[in-house]
CSV table of C-alpha atoms in Angstrom, one decimal:
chain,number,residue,atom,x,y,z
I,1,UNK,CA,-4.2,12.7,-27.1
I,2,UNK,CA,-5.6,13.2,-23.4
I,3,UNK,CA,-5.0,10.2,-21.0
I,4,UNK,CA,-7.6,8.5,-19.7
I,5,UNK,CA,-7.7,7.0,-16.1
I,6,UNK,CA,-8.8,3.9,-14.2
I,7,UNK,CA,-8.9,3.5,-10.9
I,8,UNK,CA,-8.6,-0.6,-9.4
I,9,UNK,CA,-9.5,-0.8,-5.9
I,10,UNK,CA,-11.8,1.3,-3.7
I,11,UNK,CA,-10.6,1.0,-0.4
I,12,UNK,CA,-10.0,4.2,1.3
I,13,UNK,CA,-6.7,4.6,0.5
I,14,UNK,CA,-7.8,4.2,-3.3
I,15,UNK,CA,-10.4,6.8,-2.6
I,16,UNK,CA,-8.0,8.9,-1.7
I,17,UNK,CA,-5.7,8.8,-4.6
I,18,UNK,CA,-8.5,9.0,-6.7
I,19,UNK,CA,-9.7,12.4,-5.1
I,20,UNK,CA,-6.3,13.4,-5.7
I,21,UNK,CA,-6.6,12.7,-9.4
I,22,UNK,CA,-10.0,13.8,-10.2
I,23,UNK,CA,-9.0,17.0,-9.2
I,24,UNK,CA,-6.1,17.4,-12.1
I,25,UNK,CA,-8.2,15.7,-14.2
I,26,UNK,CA,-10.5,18.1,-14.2
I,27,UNK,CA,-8.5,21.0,-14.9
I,28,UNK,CA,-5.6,19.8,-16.6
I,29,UNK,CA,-5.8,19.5,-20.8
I,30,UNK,CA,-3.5,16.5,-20.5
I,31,UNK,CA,-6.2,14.0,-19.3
I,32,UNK,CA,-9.7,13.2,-19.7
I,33,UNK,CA,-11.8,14.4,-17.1
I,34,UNK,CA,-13.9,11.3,-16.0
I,35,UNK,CA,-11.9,8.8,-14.1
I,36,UNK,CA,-13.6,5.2,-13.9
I,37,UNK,CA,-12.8,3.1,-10.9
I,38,UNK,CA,-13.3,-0.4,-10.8
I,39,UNK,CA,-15.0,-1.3,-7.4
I,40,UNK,CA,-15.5,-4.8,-6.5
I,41,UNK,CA,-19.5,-5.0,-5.8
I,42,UNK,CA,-20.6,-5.8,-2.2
I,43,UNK,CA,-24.0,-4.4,-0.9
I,44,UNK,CA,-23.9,-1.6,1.3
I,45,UNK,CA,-26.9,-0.5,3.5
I,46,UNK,CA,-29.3,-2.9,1.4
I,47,UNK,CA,-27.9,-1.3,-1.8
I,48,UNK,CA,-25.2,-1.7,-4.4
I,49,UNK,CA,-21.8,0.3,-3.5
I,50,UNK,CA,-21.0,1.5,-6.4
I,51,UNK,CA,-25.3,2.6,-6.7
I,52,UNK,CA,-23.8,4.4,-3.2
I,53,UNK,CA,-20.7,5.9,-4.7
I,54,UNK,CA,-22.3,7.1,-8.1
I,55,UNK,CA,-25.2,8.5,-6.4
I,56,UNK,CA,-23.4,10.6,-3.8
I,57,UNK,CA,-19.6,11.0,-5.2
I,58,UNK,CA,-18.4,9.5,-1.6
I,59,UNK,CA,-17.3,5.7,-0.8
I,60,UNK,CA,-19.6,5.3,2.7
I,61,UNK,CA,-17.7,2.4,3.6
I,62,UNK,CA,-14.2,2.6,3.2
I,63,UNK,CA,-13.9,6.5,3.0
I,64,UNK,CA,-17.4,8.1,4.4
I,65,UNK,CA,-17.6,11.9,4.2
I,66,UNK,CA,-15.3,12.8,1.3
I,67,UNK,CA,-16.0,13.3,-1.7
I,68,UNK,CA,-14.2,11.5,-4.6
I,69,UNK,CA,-15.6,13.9,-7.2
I,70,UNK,CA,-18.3,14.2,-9.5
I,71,UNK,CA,-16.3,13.2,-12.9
I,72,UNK,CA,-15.2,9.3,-10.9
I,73,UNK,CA,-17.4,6.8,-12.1
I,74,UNK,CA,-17.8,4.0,-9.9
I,75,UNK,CA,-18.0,0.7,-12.5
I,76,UNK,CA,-18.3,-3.2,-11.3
I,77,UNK,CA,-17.6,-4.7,-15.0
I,78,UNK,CA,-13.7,-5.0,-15.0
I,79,UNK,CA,-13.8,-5.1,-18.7
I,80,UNK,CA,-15.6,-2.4,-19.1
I,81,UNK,CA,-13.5,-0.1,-16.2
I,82,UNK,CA,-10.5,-0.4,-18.2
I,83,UNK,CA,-11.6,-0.2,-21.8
I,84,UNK,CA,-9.5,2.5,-23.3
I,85,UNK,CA,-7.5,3.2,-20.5
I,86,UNK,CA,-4.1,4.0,-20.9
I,87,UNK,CA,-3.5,5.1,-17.3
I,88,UNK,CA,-4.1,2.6,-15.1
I,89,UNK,CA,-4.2,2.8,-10.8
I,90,UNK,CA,-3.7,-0.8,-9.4
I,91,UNK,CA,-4.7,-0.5,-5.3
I,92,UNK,CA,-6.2,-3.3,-4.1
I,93,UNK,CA,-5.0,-5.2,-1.1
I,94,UNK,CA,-1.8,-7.4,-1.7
I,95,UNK,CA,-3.3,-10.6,-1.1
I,96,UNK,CA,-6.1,-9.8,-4.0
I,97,UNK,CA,-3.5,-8.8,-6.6
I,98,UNK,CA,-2.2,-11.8,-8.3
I,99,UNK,CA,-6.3,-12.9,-8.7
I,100,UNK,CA,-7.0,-8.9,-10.3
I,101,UNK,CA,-3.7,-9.5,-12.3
I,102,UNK,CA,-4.8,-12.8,-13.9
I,103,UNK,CA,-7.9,-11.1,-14.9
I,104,UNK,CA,-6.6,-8.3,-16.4
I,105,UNK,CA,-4.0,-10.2,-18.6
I,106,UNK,CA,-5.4,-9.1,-22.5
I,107,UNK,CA,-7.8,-6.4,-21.2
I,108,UNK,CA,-5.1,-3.3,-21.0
I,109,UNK,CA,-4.7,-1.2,-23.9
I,110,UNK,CA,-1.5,-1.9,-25.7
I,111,UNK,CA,0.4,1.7,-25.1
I,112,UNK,CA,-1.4,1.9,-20.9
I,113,UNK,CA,1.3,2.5,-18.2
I,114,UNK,CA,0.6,1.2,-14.9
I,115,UNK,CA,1.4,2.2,-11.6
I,116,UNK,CA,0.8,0.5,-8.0
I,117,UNK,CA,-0.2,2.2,-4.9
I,118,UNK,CA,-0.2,-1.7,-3.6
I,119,UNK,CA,2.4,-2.4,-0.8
I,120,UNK,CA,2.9,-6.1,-0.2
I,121,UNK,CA,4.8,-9.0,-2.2
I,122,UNK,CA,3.8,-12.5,-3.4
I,123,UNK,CA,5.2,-15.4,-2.2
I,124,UNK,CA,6.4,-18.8,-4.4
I,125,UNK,CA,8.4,-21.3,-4.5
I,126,UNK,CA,10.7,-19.6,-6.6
I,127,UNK,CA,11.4,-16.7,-4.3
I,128,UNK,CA,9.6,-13.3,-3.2
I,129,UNK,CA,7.9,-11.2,-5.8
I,130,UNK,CA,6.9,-7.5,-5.6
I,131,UNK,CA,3.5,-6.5,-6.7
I,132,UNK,CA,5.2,-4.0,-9.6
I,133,UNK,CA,7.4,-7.0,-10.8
I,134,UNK,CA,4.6,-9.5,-10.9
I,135,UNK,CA,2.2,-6.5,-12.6
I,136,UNK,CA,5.1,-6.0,-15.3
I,137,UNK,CA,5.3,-9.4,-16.0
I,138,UNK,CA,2.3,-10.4,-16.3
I,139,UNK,CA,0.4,-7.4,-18.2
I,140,UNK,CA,3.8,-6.7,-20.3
I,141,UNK,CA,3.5,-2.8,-19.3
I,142,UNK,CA,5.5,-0.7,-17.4
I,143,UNK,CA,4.9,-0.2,-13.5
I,144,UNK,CA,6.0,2.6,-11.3
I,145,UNK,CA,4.9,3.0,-7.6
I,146,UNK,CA,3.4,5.2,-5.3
I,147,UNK,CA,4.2,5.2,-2.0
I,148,UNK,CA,4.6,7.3,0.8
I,149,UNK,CA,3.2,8.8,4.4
I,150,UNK,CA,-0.4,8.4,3.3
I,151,UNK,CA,-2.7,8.0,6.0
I,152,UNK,CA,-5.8,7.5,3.8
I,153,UNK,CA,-8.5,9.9,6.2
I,154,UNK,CA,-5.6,12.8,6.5
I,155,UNK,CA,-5.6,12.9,2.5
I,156,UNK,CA,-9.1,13.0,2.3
I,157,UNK,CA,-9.0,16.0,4.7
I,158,UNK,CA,-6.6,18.0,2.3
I,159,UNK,CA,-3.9,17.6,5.2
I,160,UNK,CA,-0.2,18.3,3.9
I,161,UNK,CA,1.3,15.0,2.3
I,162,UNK,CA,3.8,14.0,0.5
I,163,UNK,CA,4.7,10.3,-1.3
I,164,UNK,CA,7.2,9.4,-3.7
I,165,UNK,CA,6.8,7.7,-7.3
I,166,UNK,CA,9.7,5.0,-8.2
I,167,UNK,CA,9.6,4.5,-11.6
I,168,UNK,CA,11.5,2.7,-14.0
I,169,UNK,CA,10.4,5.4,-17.0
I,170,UNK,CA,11.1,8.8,-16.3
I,171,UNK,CA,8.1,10.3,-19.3
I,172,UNK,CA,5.8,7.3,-17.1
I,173,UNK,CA,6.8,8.8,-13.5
I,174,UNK,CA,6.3,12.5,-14.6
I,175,UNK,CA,3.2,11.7,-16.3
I,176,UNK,CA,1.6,9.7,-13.1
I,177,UNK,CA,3.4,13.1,-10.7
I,178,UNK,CA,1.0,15.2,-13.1
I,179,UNK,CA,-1.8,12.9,-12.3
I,180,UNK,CA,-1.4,13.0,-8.3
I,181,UNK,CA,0.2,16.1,-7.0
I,182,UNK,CA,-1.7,19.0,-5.8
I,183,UNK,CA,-1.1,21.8,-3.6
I,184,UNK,CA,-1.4,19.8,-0.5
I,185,UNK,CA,0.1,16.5,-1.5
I,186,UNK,CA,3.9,16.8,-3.1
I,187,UNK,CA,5.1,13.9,-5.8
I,188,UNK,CA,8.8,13.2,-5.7
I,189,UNK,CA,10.2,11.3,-8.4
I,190,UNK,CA,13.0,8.5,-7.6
I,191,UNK,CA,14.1,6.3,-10.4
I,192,UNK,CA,14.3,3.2,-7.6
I,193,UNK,CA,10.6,1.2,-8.5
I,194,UNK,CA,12.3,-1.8,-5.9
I,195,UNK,CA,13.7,0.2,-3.1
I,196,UNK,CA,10.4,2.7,-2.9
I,197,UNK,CA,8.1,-0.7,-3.3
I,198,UNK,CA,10.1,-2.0,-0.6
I,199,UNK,CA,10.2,0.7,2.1
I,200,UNK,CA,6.2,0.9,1.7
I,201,UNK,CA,6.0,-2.6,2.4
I,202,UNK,CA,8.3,-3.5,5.0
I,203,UNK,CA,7.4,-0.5,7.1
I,204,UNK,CA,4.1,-2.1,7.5
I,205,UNK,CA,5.4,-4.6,9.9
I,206,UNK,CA,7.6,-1.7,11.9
I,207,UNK,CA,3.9,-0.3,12.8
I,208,UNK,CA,2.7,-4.0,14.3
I,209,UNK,CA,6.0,-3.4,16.4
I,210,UNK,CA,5.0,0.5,17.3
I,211,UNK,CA,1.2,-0.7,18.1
I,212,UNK,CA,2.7,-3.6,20.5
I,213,UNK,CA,4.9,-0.9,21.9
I,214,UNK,CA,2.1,1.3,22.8
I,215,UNK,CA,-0.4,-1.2,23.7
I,216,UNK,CA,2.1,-2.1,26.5
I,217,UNK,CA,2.3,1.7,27.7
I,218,UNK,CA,5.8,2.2,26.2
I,219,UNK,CA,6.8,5.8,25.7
I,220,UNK,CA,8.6,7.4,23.2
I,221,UNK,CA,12.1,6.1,24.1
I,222,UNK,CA,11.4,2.9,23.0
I,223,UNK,CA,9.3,3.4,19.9
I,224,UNK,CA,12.2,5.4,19.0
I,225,UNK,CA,14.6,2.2,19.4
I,226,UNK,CA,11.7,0.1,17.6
I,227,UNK,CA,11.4,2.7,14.7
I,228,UNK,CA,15.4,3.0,14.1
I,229,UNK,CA,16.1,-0.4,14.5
I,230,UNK,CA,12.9,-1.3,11.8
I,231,UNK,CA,14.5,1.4,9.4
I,232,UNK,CA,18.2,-0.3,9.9
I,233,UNK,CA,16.0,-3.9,8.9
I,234,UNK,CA,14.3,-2.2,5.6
I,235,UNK,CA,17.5,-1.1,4.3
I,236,UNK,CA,19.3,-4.5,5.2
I,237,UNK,CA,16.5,-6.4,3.8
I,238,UNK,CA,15.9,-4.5,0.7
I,239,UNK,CA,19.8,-4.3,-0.5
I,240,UNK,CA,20.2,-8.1,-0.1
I,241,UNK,CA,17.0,-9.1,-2.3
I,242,UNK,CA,18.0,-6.0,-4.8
I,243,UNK,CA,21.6,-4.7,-5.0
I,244,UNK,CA,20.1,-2.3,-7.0
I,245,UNK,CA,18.3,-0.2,-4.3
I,246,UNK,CA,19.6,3.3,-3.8
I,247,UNK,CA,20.3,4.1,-0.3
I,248,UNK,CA,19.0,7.5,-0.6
I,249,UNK,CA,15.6,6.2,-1.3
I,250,UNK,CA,15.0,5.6,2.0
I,251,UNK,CA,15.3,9.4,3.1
I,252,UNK,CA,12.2,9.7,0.7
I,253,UNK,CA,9.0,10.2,1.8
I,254,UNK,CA,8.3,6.3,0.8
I,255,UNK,CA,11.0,5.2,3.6
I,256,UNK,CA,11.8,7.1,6.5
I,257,UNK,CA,8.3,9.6,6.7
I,258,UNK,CA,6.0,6.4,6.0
I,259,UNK,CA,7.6,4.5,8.8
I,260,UNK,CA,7.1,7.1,11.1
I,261,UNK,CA,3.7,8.1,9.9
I,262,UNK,CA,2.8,4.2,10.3
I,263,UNK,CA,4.2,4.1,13.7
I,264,UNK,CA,2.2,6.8,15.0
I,265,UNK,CA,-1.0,6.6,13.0
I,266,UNK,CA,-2.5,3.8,10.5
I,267,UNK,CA,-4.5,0.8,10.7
I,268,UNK,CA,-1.4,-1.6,11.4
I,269,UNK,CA,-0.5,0.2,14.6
I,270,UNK,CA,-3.9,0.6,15.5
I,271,UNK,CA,-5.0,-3.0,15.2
I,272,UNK,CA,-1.8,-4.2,17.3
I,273,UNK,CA,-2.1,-1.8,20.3
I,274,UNK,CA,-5.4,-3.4,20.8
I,275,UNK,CA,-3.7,-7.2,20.4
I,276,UNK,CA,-1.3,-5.9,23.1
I,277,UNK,CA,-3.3,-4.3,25.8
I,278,UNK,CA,-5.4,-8.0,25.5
I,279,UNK,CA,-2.7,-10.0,25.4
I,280,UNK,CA,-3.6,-11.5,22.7
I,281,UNK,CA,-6.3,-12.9,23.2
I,282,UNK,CA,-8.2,-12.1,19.8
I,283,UNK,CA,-5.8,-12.7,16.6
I,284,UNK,CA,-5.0,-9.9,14.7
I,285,UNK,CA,-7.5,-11.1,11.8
I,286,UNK,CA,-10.1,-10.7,14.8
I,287,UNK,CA,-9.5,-7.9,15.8
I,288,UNK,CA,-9.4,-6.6,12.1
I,289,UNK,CA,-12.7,-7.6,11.3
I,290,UNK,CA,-13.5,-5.8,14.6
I,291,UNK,CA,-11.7,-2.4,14.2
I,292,UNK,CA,-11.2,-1.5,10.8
I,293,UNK,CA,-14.6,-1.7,9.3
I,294,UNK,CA,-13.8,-4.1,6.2
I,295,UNK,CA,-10.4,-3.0,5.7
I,296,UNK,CA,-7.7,-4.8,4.8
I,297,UNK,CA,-4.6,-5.6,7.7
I,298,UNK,CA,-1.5,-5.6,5.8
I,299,UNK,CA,1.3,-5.5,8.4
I,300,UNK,CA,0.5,-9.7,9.7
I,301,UNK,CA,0.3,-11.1,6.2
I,302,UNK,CA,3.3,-9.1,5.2
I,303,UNK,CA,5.2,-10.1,8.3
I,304,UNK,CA,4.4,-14.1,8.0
I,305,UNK,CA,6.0,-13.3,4.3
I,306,UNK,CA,8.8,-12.1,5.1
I,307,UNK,CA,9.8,-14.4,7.8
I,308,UNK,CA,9.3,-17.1,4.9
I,309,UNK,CA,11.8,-15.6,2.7
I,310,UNK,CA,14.2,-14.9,6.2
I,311,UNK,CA,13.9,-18.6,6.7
I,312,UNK,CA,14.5,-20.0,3.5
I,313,UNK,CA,17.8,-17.6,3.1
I,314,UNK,CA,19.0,-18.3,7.0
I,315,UNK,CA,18.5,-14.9,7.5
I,316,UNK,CA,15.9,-15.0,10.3
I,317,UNK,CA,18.8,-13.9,13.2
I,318,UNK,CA,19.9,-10.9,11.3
I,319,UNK,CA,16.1,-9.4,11.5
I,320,UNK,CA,15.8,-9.8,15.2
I,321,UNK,CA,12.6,-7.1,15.2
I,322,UNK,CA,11.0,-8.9,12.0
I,323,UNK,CA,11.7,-11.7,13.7
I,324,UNK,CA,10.5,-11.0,16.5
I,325,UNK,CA,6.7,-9.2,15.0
I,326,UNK,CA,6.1,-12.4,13.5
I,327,UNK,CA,6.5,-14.5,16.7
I,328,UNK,CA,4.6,-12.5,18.6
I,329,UNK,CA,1.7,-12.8,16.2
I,330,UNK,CA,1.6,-16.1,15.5
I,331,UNK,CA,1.5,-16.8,19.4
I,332,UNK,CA,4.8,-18.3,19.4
I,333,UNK,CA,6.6,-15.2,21.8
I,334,UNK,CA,4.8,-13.3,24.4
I,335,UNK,CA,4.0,-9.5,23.3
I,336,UNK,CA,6.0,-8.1,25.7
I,337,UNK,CA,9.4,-10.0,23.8
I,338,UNK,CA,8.9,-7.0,21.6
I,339,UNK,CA,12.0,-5.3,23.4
I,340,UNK,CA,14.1,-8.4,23.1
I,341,UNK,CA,15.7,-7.2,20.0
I,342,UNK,CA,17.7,-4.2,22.0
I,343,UNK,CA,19.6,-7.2,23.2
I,344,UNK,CA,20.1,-9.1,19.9
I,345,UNK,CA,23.6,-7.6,18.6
């Protein structure tokens, strides 16, 4: 039987994954060769997007000038993107996910595997949830995760990459590493879902810390300081909510490279050098809307998250650079408090 592939999201960084994929399934015996993608339907230039995408094999708003492939279908029916799917690509920003996974619950095909190229948690009242835990409970499948230095245009350009798959199936994680790797983008398998889900998303609010750095006119030195210090936080943070993270994860590609990717490169950095050289003046939701052409800003929601779990576990003075991220953006510190975490131990 060959696997057939669906594709949820089309942002670019979906786009880019799904280039990736139509590219083995095209030659590879072990899949089918057309890959549907779900794409929530906005109009685009007075037309349809996925009318756009289908037409010309390129997303012209979240990923213009490459080319997804001609065997992804671009589909705006949910029920009809997934139908017989048994390989299914959840990338959709985090704050969209548990609304997608309440509408997928009795769609999937009973045998599908999921993975989740998503990088964010949910909130409640009953404590933090990550995206692969809330997918595996809710759709009763198995989820692995993606995640990795993947800046979404560099992938599009066939630049080197590399990401790493967590999985808690080894037969689901090789099967997804057949799906995505190519010459130009390398698939390491961990079997860590929590501590590569983790990395991917706390490293997100590191970059805020990098952009503020360099919207200041920092050098080096002290994005250095801000990037070892944010790595030293990840790894703190994610052993305490899962004992059962392996420390070696974070030498993965999905810990140490994506931080450093992120810090230099990436819409979160981007969006917060801009916040600092204004003083912040706009909000970082303003400034989104402004700069990143209706993508998503992960790093703010994701660090007014975690400050809600530091606070309700009396943790908030052990994360003095999380800490600190959040304060800035909520206007409670001044940007340039961003260095005040050198003198927190």
């Amino acid at each position: 039987k060959r696997h057939k592939v669906c594709f949820l999201g089309s942002g670019a960084w979906a786009c880019a994954a799904a280039k990736l994929a139509s590219e083995n399934t095209s030659r590879l015996d072990t899949f089918e060769t057309t890959i549907e993608m779900w794409v929530y339907e906005e109009t685009y230039e007075g037309r349809p997007l996925t009318e756009a995408i289908n037409e010309t094999h390129v997303n012209p708003k979240y990923l213009p000038g490459v080319s997804l492939g001609g065997n992804v279908h671009a589909e705006p029916d949910l029920e009809t993107a997934v139908k017989g799917s048994d390989l299914v690509v959840f990338c959709v920003p985090h704050e969209f996910a548990l609304g997608l996974c309440n509408k997928l619950e009795g769609l999937l095909d009973k045998d599908a595997a999921v993975i989740s190229l998503t990088k964010g948690m949910r909130i409640r009242p009953e404590g933090p949830q990550l995206i692969s835990e809330m997918l595996r409970k809710k759709l009763g499948r198995d989820c692995s995760v993606l995640m990795g230095a993947n800046i979404a245009s560099e992938i599009g350009q066939g630049q080197l990459s590399e990401a790493t798959i967590g999985y808690a199936r080894a037969d689901n994680g090789k099967i997804f590493r057949d799906l995505f790797q190519t010459p130009s983008f390398i698939v390491t398998l961990v079997p860590d879902v929590e501590g590569a889900e983790m990395a991917g998303t706390l490293k997100n609010i590191v970059a805020v810390g990098a952009g503020f750095s360099d919207g200041l006119g920092y050098g080096s030195n002290t994005k250095a300081a801000i990037i070892r210090q944010g790595l030293s936080e990840i790894k703190e943070l994610s052993t305490r909510m899962f004992p059962s993270v392996r420390p070696e994860t974070f030498l993965e590609s999905c810990g140490v490279a994506d931080l450093v990717a992120s810090c230099y490169g990436g819409r979160n950095r981007k969006v917060a050098e801009t916040f600092a050289k204004e003083r912040g003046e706009r909000t970082m939701e303003e400034l989104a809307d402004d700069l990143l052409g209706g993508q998503r800003l992960q790093g703010a929601l994701t660090a007014e998250e975690v400050y809600s779990v530091l606070e309700v576990k009396g943790w908030v003075a052990d994360f003095p650079l999380f800490s600190t991220v959040h304060g800035i953006i909520v206007g409670q510190l001044p940007v340039e408090s961003i260095t005040s975490f050198m003198g927190s131990g």
